[in-house]
Amino acid sequence: MKININNILNSKIILLVVGFILTGIVGSFLNHQFQKEVWKRQVHYEIVKRQIDQAREAIEGILLHAGKRFYAMQKVFWSLESFKIEEAKQRWEEYSTIRDEWSIMVNNYRSKIKIFLDPKLSYELLDKDDARSYKNKESLHALFVIAHYNLKKLLNYSGSNSQERRSIELEALNALSELGKRIGNFSENCYKIYLDKYSYFEQKLVDG
């Protein structure tokens, strides 16, 4: 019995089977590609989300510590301004604990700001040369150090010259004033860079 190849190839059943097989192969391929793209988007989503979270945590953390340290310094100054020396000494002890917290965390925050926000902004927080010399520096950390020493000088003043004491008091007040301005500027710069860098991605994450 001869088998007619043309009849077999033209058979509807054969064509249906072949079509089914090809559809399965193509479908599997397309499904694989789709899943691959979904996975890539999910990975990208997680990376961007983690970056946004790290950036936000760095900003909130450093500004919280800066605010706490600045307020503690203000309380010491207010006590000294009112000649409440014992109260000032007690508040200085409280301030010292907060200062130590700042010292522990500032390098970590600087690294996060450098990676997740902007390298230049990290130097506004802590200049690489601050450890060797803080004088004539403009970083937030350097201004904290300057205000710290001016405040300590006022706290330790034991002379009876009212004019000299007033001069030291004004130096401490000016240092705190400059520090307060810098904290405000640094805060604005942090949030501006954050919004410029991540607002688009945040909206994309919300929209899916």
mmCIF file of C-alpha atoms in Angstrom:
data_model
loop_
_atom_site.group_PDB
_atom_site.id
_atom_site.type_symbol
_atom_site.label_atom_id
_atom_site.label_comp_id
_atom_site.label_asym_id
_atom_site.label_seq_id
_atom_site.Cartn_x
_atom_site.Cartn_y
_atom_site.Cartn_z
ATOM 1 C CA MET A 1 0.000 0.000 0.000
ATOM 2 C CA LYS A 2 1.498 3.253 -1.120
ATOM 3 C CA ILE A 3 1.452 6.206 1.256
ATOM 4 C CA ASN A 4 0.690 9.497 -0.441
ATOM 5 C CA ILE A 5 2.888 12.102 1.236
ATOM 6 C CA ASN A 6 0.932 14.977 -0.241
ATOM 7 C CA ASN A 7 -2.297 13.645 1.191
ATOM 8 C CA ILE A 8 -0.737 13.311 4.619
ATOM 9 C CA LEU A 9 0.661 16.849 4.507
ATOM 10 C CA ASN A 10 -2.649 18.244 3.340
ATOM 11 C CA SER A 11 -4.573 16.357 5.990
ATOM 12 C CA LYS A 12 -6.516 18.682 8.322
ATOM 13 C CA ILE A 13 -5.679 16.521 11.298
ATOM 14 C CA ILE A 14 -1.955 16.695 10.591
ATOM 15 C CA LEU A 15 -2.142 20.449 10.051
ATOM 16 C CA LEU A 16 -4.063 20.794 13.288
ATOM 17 C CA VAL A 17 -1.491 18.760 15.208
ATOM 18 C CA VAL A 18 1.421 20.663 13.693
ATOM 19 C CA GLY A 19 -0.310 23.971 14.400
ATOM 20 C CA PHE A 20 -0.954 22.901 17.956
ATOM 21 C CA ILE A 21 2.692 21.946 18.442
ATOM 22 C CA LEU A 22 3.972 25.190 16.928
ATOM 23 C CA THR A 23 1.503 27.214 18.967
ATOM 24 C CA GLY A 24 2.735 25.505 22.118
ATOM 25 C CA ILE A 25 6.366 26.184 21.278
ATOM 26 C CA VAL A 26 5.757 29.816 20.359
ATOM 27 C CA GLY A 27 3.473 30.291 23.339
ATOM 28 C CA SER A 28 6.041 28.854 25.712
ATOM 29 C CA PHE A 29 8.713 31.096 24.268
ATOM 30 C CA LEU A 30 6.552 34.216 24.544
ATOM 31 C CA ASN A 31 5.507 33.294 28.063
ATOM 32 C CA HIS A 32 9.152 32.775 29.026
ATOM 33 C CA GLN A 33 10.070 36.191 27.608
ATOM 34 C CA PHE A 34 7.145 37.812 29.415
ATOM 35 C CA GLN A 35 8.092 36.228 32.741
ATOM 36 C CA LYS A 36 11.680 37.303 32.203
ATOM 37 C CA GLU A 37 10.612 40.922 31.665
ATOM 38 C CA VAL A 38 8.329 40.779 34.719
ATOM 39 C CA TRP A 39 11.207 39.460 36.817
ATOM 40 C CA LYS A 40 13.561 42.174 35.550
ATOM 41 C CA ARG A 41 10.990 44.858 36.344
ATOM 42 C CA GLN A 42 10.431 43.400 39.803
ATOM 43 C CA VAL A 43 14.165 43.388 40.518
ATOM 44 C CA HIS A 44 14.437 46.978 39.289
ATOM 45 C CA TYR A 45 11.443 47.920 41.440
ATOM 46 C CA GLU A 46 13.052 46.419 44.551
ATOM 47 C CA ILE A 47 16.397 48.131 43.870
ATOM 48 C CA VAL A 48 14.836 51.556 43.328
ATOM 49 C CA LYS A 49 12.522 51.119 46.321
ATOM 50 C CA ARG A 50 15.496 50.202 48.518
ATOM 51 C CA GLN A 51 17.425 53.248 47.283
ATOM 52 C CA ILE A 52 14.467 55.525 47.988
ATOM 53 C CA ASP A 53 14.041 54.056 51.476
ATOM 54 C CA GLN A 54 17.750 54.409 52.251
ATOM 55 C CA ALA A 55 17.824 58.009 51.018
ATOM 56 C CA ARG A 56 14.747 58.952 53.032
ATOM 57 C CA GLU A 57 16.048 57.252 56.168
ATOM 58 C CA ALA A 58 19.399 59.029 55.817
ATOM 59 C CA ILE A 59 17.751 62.446 55.508
ATOM 60 C CA GLU A 60 15.331 61.879 58.375
ATOM 61 C CA GLY A 61 18.037 60.405 60.584
ATOM 62 C CA ILE A 62 20.657 63.095 60.113
ATOM 63 C CA LEU A 63 18.166 65.939 60.473
ATOM 64 C CA LEU A 64 16.719 64.371 63.622
ATOM 65 C CA HIS A 65 20.187 64.087 65.199
ATOM 66 C CA ALA A 66 21.125 67.591 64.055
ATOM 67 C CA GLY A 67 17.928 69.010 65.519
ATOM 68 C CA LYS A 68 18.415 67.213 68.829
ATOM 69 C CA ARG A 69 22.026 68.364 69.164
ATOM 70 C CA PHE A 70 21.232 71.941 68.205
ATOM 71 C CA TYR A 71 18.333 72.172 70.654
ATOM 72 C CA ALA A 72 20.478 70.716 73.442
ATOM 73 C CA MET A 73 23.125 73.375 72.746
ATOM 74 C CA GLN A 74 20.485 76.096 72.795
ATOM 75 C CA LYS A 75 19.292 74.966 76.220
ATOM 76 C CA VAL A 76 22.827 75.206 77.587
ATOM 77 C CA PHE A 77 23.161 78.704 76.156
ATOM 78 C CA TRP A 78 19.816 79.849 77.550
ATOM 79 C CA SER A 79 20.863 78.726 81.023
ATOM 80 C CA LEU A 80 24.209 80.524 80.744
ATOM 81 C CA GLU A 81 22.542 83.621 79.363
ATOM 82 C CA SER A 82 20.373 83.671 82.503
ATOM 83 C CA PHE A 83 23.421 82.996 84.740
ATOM 84 C CA LYS A 84 21.956 79.651 85.851
ATOM 85 C CA ILE A 85 25.355 77.986 86.011
ATOM 86 C CA GLU A 86 24.384 74.746 87.762
ATOM 87 C CA GLU A 87 21.476 74.245 85.408
ATOM 88 C CA ALA A 88 23.809 74.909 82.480
ATOM 89 C CA LYS A 89 26.259 72.281 83.736
ATOM 90 C CA GLN A 90 23.462 69.721 84.010
ATOM 91 C CA ARG A 91 22.245 70.544 80.530
ATOM 92 C CA TRP A 92 25.815 70.273 79.243
ATOM 93 C CA GLU A 93 25.930 66.695 80.497
ATOM 94 C CA GLU A 94 22.688 65.957 78.676
ATOM 95 C CA TYR A 95 24.052 67.642 75.566
ATOM 96 C CA SER A 96 27.278 65.599 75.740
ATOM 97 C CA THR A 97 25.301 62.356 75.445
ATOM 98 C CA ILE A 98 23.532 63.668 72.344
ATOM 99 C CA ARG A 99 26.833 64.880 70.900
ATOM 100 C CA ASP A 100 28.282 61.387 71.315
ATOM 101 C CA GLU A 101 25.295 59.942 69.413
ATOM 102 C CA TRP A 102 26.003 62.407 66.607
ATOM 103 C CA SER A 103 29.688 61.476 66.526
ATOM 104 C CA ILE A 104 28.827 57.786 66.247
ATOM 105 C CA MET A 105 26.305 58.221 63.443
ATOM 106 C CA VAL A 106 27.649 61.089 61.320
ATOM 107 C CA ASN A 107 30.063 59.022 59.195
ATOM 108 C CA ASN A 108 27.372 56.440 58.488
ATOM 109 C CA TYR A 109 24.946 59.145 57.411
ATOM 110 C CA ARG A 110 27.631 60.766 55.288
ATOM 111 C CA SER A 111 28.205 57.488 53.428
ATOM 112 C CA LYS A 112 24.477 57.000 52.804
ATOM 113 C CA ILE A 113 24.059 60.558 51.549
ATOM 114 C CA LYS A 114 27.065 60.121 49.254
ATOM 115 C CA ILE A 115 25.692 56.888 47.769
ATOM 116 C CA PHE A 116 21.948 57.498 47.673
ATOM 117 C CA LEU A 117 21.709 61.281 47.223
ATOM 118 C CA ASP A 118 24.742 63.243 46.071
ATOM 119 C CA PRO A 119 28.513 63.183 46.795
ATOM 120 C CA LYS A 120 28.705 66.983 47.043
ATOM 121 C CA LEU A 121 25.932 66.979 49.614
ATOM 122 C CA SER A 122 27.887 64.520 51.748
ATOM 123 C CA TYR A 123 30.704 67.084 52.013
ATOM 124 C CA GLU A 124 28.193 69.692 53.141
ATOM 125 C CA LEU A 125 27.567 67.365 56.068
ATOM 126 C CA LEU A 126 31.128 66.301 56.837
ATOM 127 C CA ASP A 127 34.172 67.477 54.928
ATOM 128 C CA LYS A 128 36.945 64.912 54.516
ATOM 129 C CA ASP A 129 39.405 67.326 56.172
ATOM 130 C CA ASP A 130 37.187 68.152 59.168
ATOM 131 C CA ALA A 131 39.026 65.642 61.347
ATOM 132 C CA ARG A 132 42.315 67.529 60.874
ATOM 133 C CA SER A 133 41.003 71.080 61.098
ATOM 134 C CA TYR A 134 37.519 72.484 61.545
ATOM 135 C CA LYS A 135 38.478 76.161 61.439
ATOM 136 C CA ASN A 136 37.333 78.053 58.341
ATOM 137 C CA LYS A 137 35.293 75.010 57.317
ATOM 138 C CA GLU A 138 31.684 75.349 56.257
ATOM 139 C CA SER A 139 30.356 71.825 56.631
ATOM 140 C CA LEU A 140 27.515 71.215 59.064
ATOM 141 C CA HIS A 141 29.769 69.117 61.280
ATOM 142 C CA ALA A 142 32.458 71.819 61.364
ATOM 143 C CA LEU A 143 29.908 74.437 62.439
ATOM 144 C CA PHE A 144 28.743 72.087 65.193
ATOM 145 C CA VAL A 145 32.328 71.833 66.411
ATOM 146 C CA ILE A 146 32.819 75.613 66.302
ATOM 147 C CA ALA A 147 29.583 76.218 68.224
ATOM 148 C CA HIS A 148 30.553 73.477 70.679
ATOM 149 C CA TYR A 149 33.879 75.110 71.591
ATOM 150 C CA ASN A 150 32.371 78.588 71.833
ATOM 151 C CA LEU A 151 29.662 77.289 74.128
ATOM 152 C CA LYS A 152 32.180 75.360 76.226
ATOM 153 C CA LYS A 153 34.318 78.493 76.529
ATOM 154 C CA LEU A 154 31.332 80.386 77.894
ATOM 155 C CA LEU A 155 30.453 77.553 80.274
ATOM 156 C CA ASN A 156 33.990 77.442 81.663
ATOM 157 C CA TYR A 157 34.391 81.202 82.026
ATOM 158 C CA SER A 158 35.147 82.014 85.643
ATOM 159 C CA GLY A 159 36.292 85.606 85.362
ATOM 160 C CA SER A 160 34.556 88.609 86.841
ATOM 161 C CA ASN A 161 34.901 90.907 83.839
ATOM 162 C CA SER A 162 31.358 91.420 82.610
ATOM 163 C CA GLN A 163 32.496 92.949 79.320
ATOM 164 C CA GLU A 164 34.770 89.994 78.578
ATOM 165 C CA ARG A 165 32.008 87.545 79.444
ATOM 166 C CA ARG A 166 29.573 89.399 77.212
ATOM 167 C CA SER A 167 32.041 89.174 74.342
ATOM 168 C CA ILE A 168 32.368 85.389 74.827
ATOM 169 C CA GLU A 169 28.584 85.105 75.074
ATOM 170 C CA LEU A 170 28.144 86.951 71.764
ATOM 171 C CA GLU A 171 30.668 84.644 70.096
ATOM 172 C CA ALA A 172 28.677 81.635 71.291
ATOM 173 C CA LEU A 173 25.410 83.214 70.170
ATOM 174 C CA ASN A 174 26.785 84.014 66.705
ATOM 175 C CA ALA A 175 28.159 80.488 66.352
ATOM 176 C CA LEU A 176 24.759 79.022 67.251
ATOM 177 C CA SER A 177 23.037 81.411 64.859
ATOM 178 C CA GLU A 178 25.308 80.367 61.972
ATOM 179 C CA LEU A 179 24.771 76.741 62.874
ATOM 180 C CA GLY A 180 21.001 77.141 62.864
ATOM 181 C CA LYS A 181 21.111 78.711 59.399
ATOM 182 C CA ARG A 182 23.312 75.925 58.089
ATOM 183 C CA ILE A 183 20.986 73.238 59.424
ATOM 184 C CA GLY A 184 18.116 74.931 57.589
ATOM 185 C CA ASN A 185 20.091 75.194 54.335
ATOM 186 C CA PHE A 186 21.303 71.621 54.587
ATOM 187 C CA SER A 187 17.751 70.394 55.176
ATOM 188 C CA GLU A 188 16.495 72.248 52.100
ATOM 189 C CA ASN A 189 19.332 70.889 49.953
ATOM 190 C CA CYS A 190 18.655 67.335 51.131
ATOM 191 C CA TYR A 191 14.980 67.411 50.223
ATOM 192 C CA LYS A 192 15.569 69.257 46.954
ATOM 193 C CA ILE A 193 18.081 66.667 45.758
ATOM 194 C CA TYR A 194 15.824 63.862 47.009
ATOM 195 C CA LEU A 195 12.849 65.187 45.034
ATOM 196 C CA ASP A 196 14.945 65.834 41.906
ATOM 197 C CA LYS A 197 16.359 62.318 41.998
ATOM 198 C CA TYR A 198 13.501 60.157 43.225
ATOM 199 C CA SER A 199 10.124 61.868 42.714
ATOM 200 C CA TYR A 200 9.757 60.376 39.212
ATOM 201 C CA PHE A 201 10.592 56.865 40.430
ATOM 202 C CA GLU A 202 8.274 57.182 43.441
ATOM 203 C CA GLN A 203 5.401 58.045 41.120
ATOM 204 C CA LYS A 204 6.252 55.108 38.860
ATOM 205 C CA LEU A 205 6.254 52.773 41.860
ATOM 206 C CA VAL A 206 2.841 54.084 42.921
ATOM 207 C CA ASP A 207 1.446 53.705 39.398
ATOM 208 C CA GLY A 208 2.996 50.247 39.066
#
